[in-house]
PDB file of C-alpha atoms in Angstrom:
ATOM      1  CA  UNK A   1      -1.689 -27.508 -17.286  1.00 64.00           C
ATOM      2  CA  UNK A   2       0.721 -29.626 -19.254  1.00 75.00           C
ATOM      3  CA  UNK A   3       4.491 -29.768 -18.909  1.00 80.00           C
ATOM      4  CA  UNK A   4       6.249 -27.702 -21.536  1.00 90.00           C
ATOM      5  CA  UNK A   5       9.130 -28.861 -23.713  1.00 92.00           C
ATOM      6  CA  UNK A   6      12.550 -27.289 -23.134  1.00 92.00           C
ATOM      7  CA  UNK A   7      12.060 -25.130 -26.232  1.00 94.00           C
ATOM      8  CA  UNK A   8       8.648 -23.994 -24.999  1.00 95.00           C
ATOM      9  CA  UNK A   9       9.989 -23.271 -21.512  1.00 94.00           C
ATOM     10  CA  UNK A  10      12.778 -21.113 -22.961  1.00 95.00           C
ATOM     11  CA  UNK A  11      10.218 -19.159 -24.977  1.00 97.00           C
ATOM     12  CA  UNK A  12       7.963 -18.724 -21.936  1.00 96.00           C
ATOM     13  CA  UNK A  13      10.927 -17.552 -19.843  1.00 96.00           C
ATOM     14  CA  UNK A  14      11.539 -14.846 -22.445  1.00 97.00           C
ATOM     15  CA  UNK A  15       7.862 -13.839 -22.387  1.00 97.00           C
ATOM     16  CA  UNK A  16       7.779 -13.733 -18.585  1.00 97.00           C
ATOM     17  CA  UNK A  17      11.012 -11.723 -18.517  1.00 96.00           C
ATOM     18  CA  UNK A  18       9.976  -9.229 -21.213  1.00 97.00           C
ATOM     19  CA  UNK A  19       6.236  -8.993 -20.649  1.00 96.00           C
ATOM     20  CA  UNK A  20       3.972  -8.312 -23.620  1.00 96.00           C
ATOM     21  CA  UNK A  21       5.958  -8.171 -26.825  1.00 96.00           C
ATOM     22  CA  UNK A  22       6.628  -9.355 -30.326  1.00 97.00           C
ATOM     23  CA  UNK A  23       8.602 -12.404 -31.442  1.00 96.00           C
ATOM     24  CA  UNK A  24      11.684 -10.271 -32.166  1.00 96.00           C
ATOM     25  CA  UNK A  25      11.584  -9.025 -28.555  1.00 97.00           C
ATOM     26  CA  UNK A  26      11.587 -12.558 -27.205  1.00 97.00           C
ATOM     27  CA  UNK A  27      14.287 -13.630 -29.660  1.00 97.00           C
ATOM     28  CA  UNK A  28      16.630 -11.021 -28.190  1.00 96.00           C
ATOM     29  CA  UNK A  29      16.293 -12.618 -24.742  1.00 96.00           C
ATOM     30  CA  UNK A  30      16.983 -16.211 -25.777  1.00 95.00           C
ATOM     31  CA  UNK A  31      20.400 -17.721 -25.058  1.00 90.00           C
ATOM     32  CA  UNK A  32      22.849 -18.603 -27.818  1.00 92.00           C
ATOM     33  CA  UNK A  33      22.558 -20.480 -30.047  1.00 93.00           C
ATOM     34  CA  UNK A  34      19.278 -18.777 -30.855  1.00 94.00           C
ATOM     35  CA  UNK A  35      16.694 -20.755 -32.807  1.00 95.00           C
ATOM     36  CA  UNK A  36      15.665 -19.545 -36.261  1.00 96.00           C
ATOM     37  CA  UNK A  37      12.975 -16.849 -36.154  1.00 96.00           C
ATOM     38  CA  UNK A  38      10.448 -19.196 -37.767  1.00 96.00           C
ATOM     39  CA  UNK A  39      11.094 -21.860 -35.118  1.00 97.00           C
ATOM     40  CA  UNK A  40      10.458 -19.381 -32.314  1.00 97.00           C
ATOM     41  CA  UNK A  41       7.342 -18.127 -34.126  1.00 97.00           C
ATOM     42  CA  UNK A  42       6.013 -21.708 -34.332  1.00 97.00           C
ATOM     43  CA  UNK A  43       6.801 -22.314 -30.660  1.00 97.00           C
ATOM     44  CA  UNK A  44       5.006 -19.110 -29.669  1.00 98.00           C
ATOM     45  CA  UNK A  45       1.960 -20.116 -31.772  1.00 97.00           C
ATOM     46  CA  UNK A  46       1.926 -23.539 -30.092  1.00 96.00           C
ATOM     47  CA  UNK A  47       2.068 -21.897 -26.669  1.00 97.00           C
ATOM     48  CA  UNK A  48      -0.920 -19.784 -27.645  1.00 97.00           C
ATOM     49  CA  UNK A  49      -2.842 -22.885 -28.772  1.00 96.00           C
ATOM     50  CA  UNK A  50      -1.991 -24.602 -25.476  1.00 95.00           C
ATOM     51  CA  UNK A  51      -3.383 -21.628 -23.560  1.00 95.00           C
ATOM     52  CA  UNK A  52      -0.112 -20.286 -22.147  1.00 96.00           C
ATOM     53  CA  UNK A  53      -0.135 -17.094 -24.252  1.00 97.00           C
ATOM     54  CA  UNK A  54      -2.674 -14.666 -25.664  1.00 97.00           C
ATOM     55  CA  UNK A  55      -2.188 -12.349 -28.612  1.00 96.00           C
ATOM     56  CA  UNK A  56      -3.359  -8.987 -29.883  1.00 96.00           C
ATOM     57  CA  UNK A  57      -3.109  -7.987 -33.523  1.00 95.00           C
ATOM     58  CA  UNK A  58      -1.082  -4.825 -34.291  1.00 90.00           C
ATOM     59  CA  UNK A  59      -1.015  -3.994 -38.017  1.00 88.00           C
ATOM     60  CA  UNK A  60       0.590  -7.102 -39.524  1.00 91.00           C
ATOM     61  CA  UNK A  61       2.101  -8.545 -36.333  1.00 92.00           C
ATOM     62  CA  UNK A  62       0.851 -10.197 -33.172  1.00 96.00           C
ATOM     63  CA  UNK A  63       1.839  -8.967 -29.726  1.00 97.00           C
ATOM     64  CA  UNK A  64       1.951 -11.841 -27.251  1.00 98.00           C
ATOM     65  CA  UNK A  65       1.592 -11.853 -23.497  1.00 97.00           C
ATOM     66  CA  UNK A  66       1.463 -14.556 -20.858  1.00 97.00           C
ATOM     67  CA  UNK A  67      -1.888 -16.033 -19.885  1.00 96.00           C
ATOM     68  CA  UNK A  68      -0.241 -18.281 -17.310  1.00 94.00           C
ATOM     69  CA  UNK A  69       1.750 -16.651 -14.520  1.00 94.00           C
ATOM     70  CA  UNK A  70       5.299 -17.853 -14.010  1.00 94.00           C
ATOM     71  CA  UNK A  71       4.654 -18.613 -10.327  1.00 92.00           C
ATOM     72  CA  UNK A  72       1.614 -20.758 -11.223  1.00 91.00           C
ATOM     73  CA  UNK A  73       3.612 -22.769 -13.747  1.00 91.00           C
ATOM     74  CA  UNK A  74       6.522 -23.243 -11.326  1.00 88.00           C
ATOM     75  CA  UNK A  75       4.167 -24.387  -8.582  1.00 88.00           C
ATOM     76  CA  UNK A  76       2.451 -26.919 -10.855  1.00 86.00           C
ATOM     77  CA  UNK A  77       5.776 -28.129 -12.297  1.00 85.00           C
ATOM     78  CA  UNK A  78       7.419 -28.509  -8.880  1.00 85.00           C
ATOM     79  CA  UNK A  79       4.432 -30.353  -7.433  1.00 86.00           C
ATOM     80  CA  UNK A  80       4.609 -32.825 -10.327  1.00 84.00           C
ATOM     81  CA  UNK A  81       8.392 -33.110 -10.059  1.00 85.00           C
ATOM     82  CA  UNK A  82       8.283 -33.843  -6.337  1.00 87.00           C
ATOM     83  CA  UNK A  83       5.452 -36.305  -6.865  1.00 88.00           C
ATOM     84  CA  UNK A  84       7.215 -38.119  -9.725  1.00 87.00           C
ATOM     85  CA  UNK A  85      10.757 -38.256  -8.320  1.00 88.00           C
ATOM     86  CA  UNK A  86      10.483 -37.908  -4.528  1.00 89.00           C
ATOM     87  CA  UNK A  87       7.342 -39.878  -3.575  1.00 89.00           C
ATOM     88  CA  UNK A  88       5.480 -36.587  -3.050  1.00 87.00           C
ATOM     89  CA  UNK A  89       7.855 -35.708  -0.184  1.00 88.00           C
ATOM     90  CA  UNK A  90       9.534 -32.307  -0.040  1.00 86.00           C
ATOM     91  CA  UNK A  91      11.615 -33.720   2.813  1.00 87.00           C
ATOM     92  CA  UNK A  92      13.025 -36.299   0.381  1.00 88.00           C
ATOM     93  CA  UNK A  93      13.761 -33.513  -2.111  1.00 87.00           C
ATOM     94  CA  UNK A  94      15.724 -31.495   0.459  1.00 87.00           C
ATOM     95  CA  UNK A  95      17.457 -34.643   1.746  1.00 87.00           C
ATOM     96  CA  UNK A  96      18.524 -35.475  -1.820  1.00 89.00           C
ATOM     97  CA  UNK A  97      20.225 -32.099  -2.186  1.00 86.00           C
ATOM     98  CA  UNK A  98      21.744 -32.306   1.299  1.00 86.00           C
ATOM     99  CA  UNK A  99      23.229 -35.754   0.599  1.00 87.00           C
ATOM    100  CA  UNK A 100      24.588 -34.494  -2.715  1.00 86.00           C
ATOM    101  CA  UNK A 101      26.087 -31.459  -0.942  1.00 84.00           C
ATOM    102  CA  UNK A 102      24.057 -29.054  -3.107  1.00 85.00           C
ATOM    103  CA  UNK A 103      22.604 -27.247  -0.078  1.00 86.00           C
ATOM    104  CA  UNK A 104      24.496 -25.931   2.936  1.00 86.00           C
ATOM    105  CA  UNK A 105      23.585 -26.011   6.620  1.00 86.00           C
ATOM    106  CA  UNK A 106      23.209 -22.226   6.481  1.00 90.00           C
ATOM    107  CA  UNK A 107      20.720 -22.516   3.590  1.00 89.00           C
ATOM    108  CA  UNK A 108      18.793 -25.180   5.514  1.00 86.00           C
ATOM    109  CA  UNK A 109      18.595 -22.806   8.498  1.00 89.00           C
ATOM    110  CA  UNK A 110      17.187 -20.133   6.179  1.00 89.00           C
ATOM    111  CA  UNK A 111      14.593 -22.614   4.882  1.00 86.00           C
ATOM    112  CA  UNK A 112      13.611 -23.543   8.450  1.00 87.00           C
ATOM    113  CA  UNK A 113      13.258 -19.848   9.261  1.00 89.00           C
ATOM    114  CA  UNK A 114      10.987 -19.401   6.216  1.00 87.00           C
ATOM    115  CA  UNK A 115       8.847 -22.324   7.355  1.00 86.00           C
ATOM    116  CA  UNK A 116       8.596 -21.052  10.912  1.00 88.00           C
ATOM    117  CA  UNK A 117       8.032 -17.406   9.882  1.00 87.00           C
ATOM    118  CA  UNK A 118       6.328 -17.402   6.464  1.00 82.00           C
ATOM    119  CA  UNK A 119       4.844 -13.915   6.852  1.00 78.00           C
ATOM    120  CA  UNK A 120       8.299 -12.279   6.841  1.00 61.00           C
ATOM    121  CA  UNK A 121       8.918 -13.025   3.149  1.00 51.00           C
TER     122      UNK A 121
END
């Protein structure tokens, strides 16, 4: 699974948020400034070619839905991110945010609790 461009990720976020829908549905969910309709249509077509979306024909329009689950993409992306920037160490990732004061001691305690008791989530 390849890494998506920012434009592709925004389109996929809209698809994941909306579920199956048409380009106009996804357009409504995109942040301002919204891309032109034709740009979003091209992005959606590219995502279909890359295997992230599937389509069904309805009259003269295609209804698109996700082929790749959001959780699967996040997992793959995060594994690559941690590998590329933190020597494949999640400890280094957390330490980075702790040093930069982006994570509190209380949040770290919650993370430790999740690690020690994963079935509770």
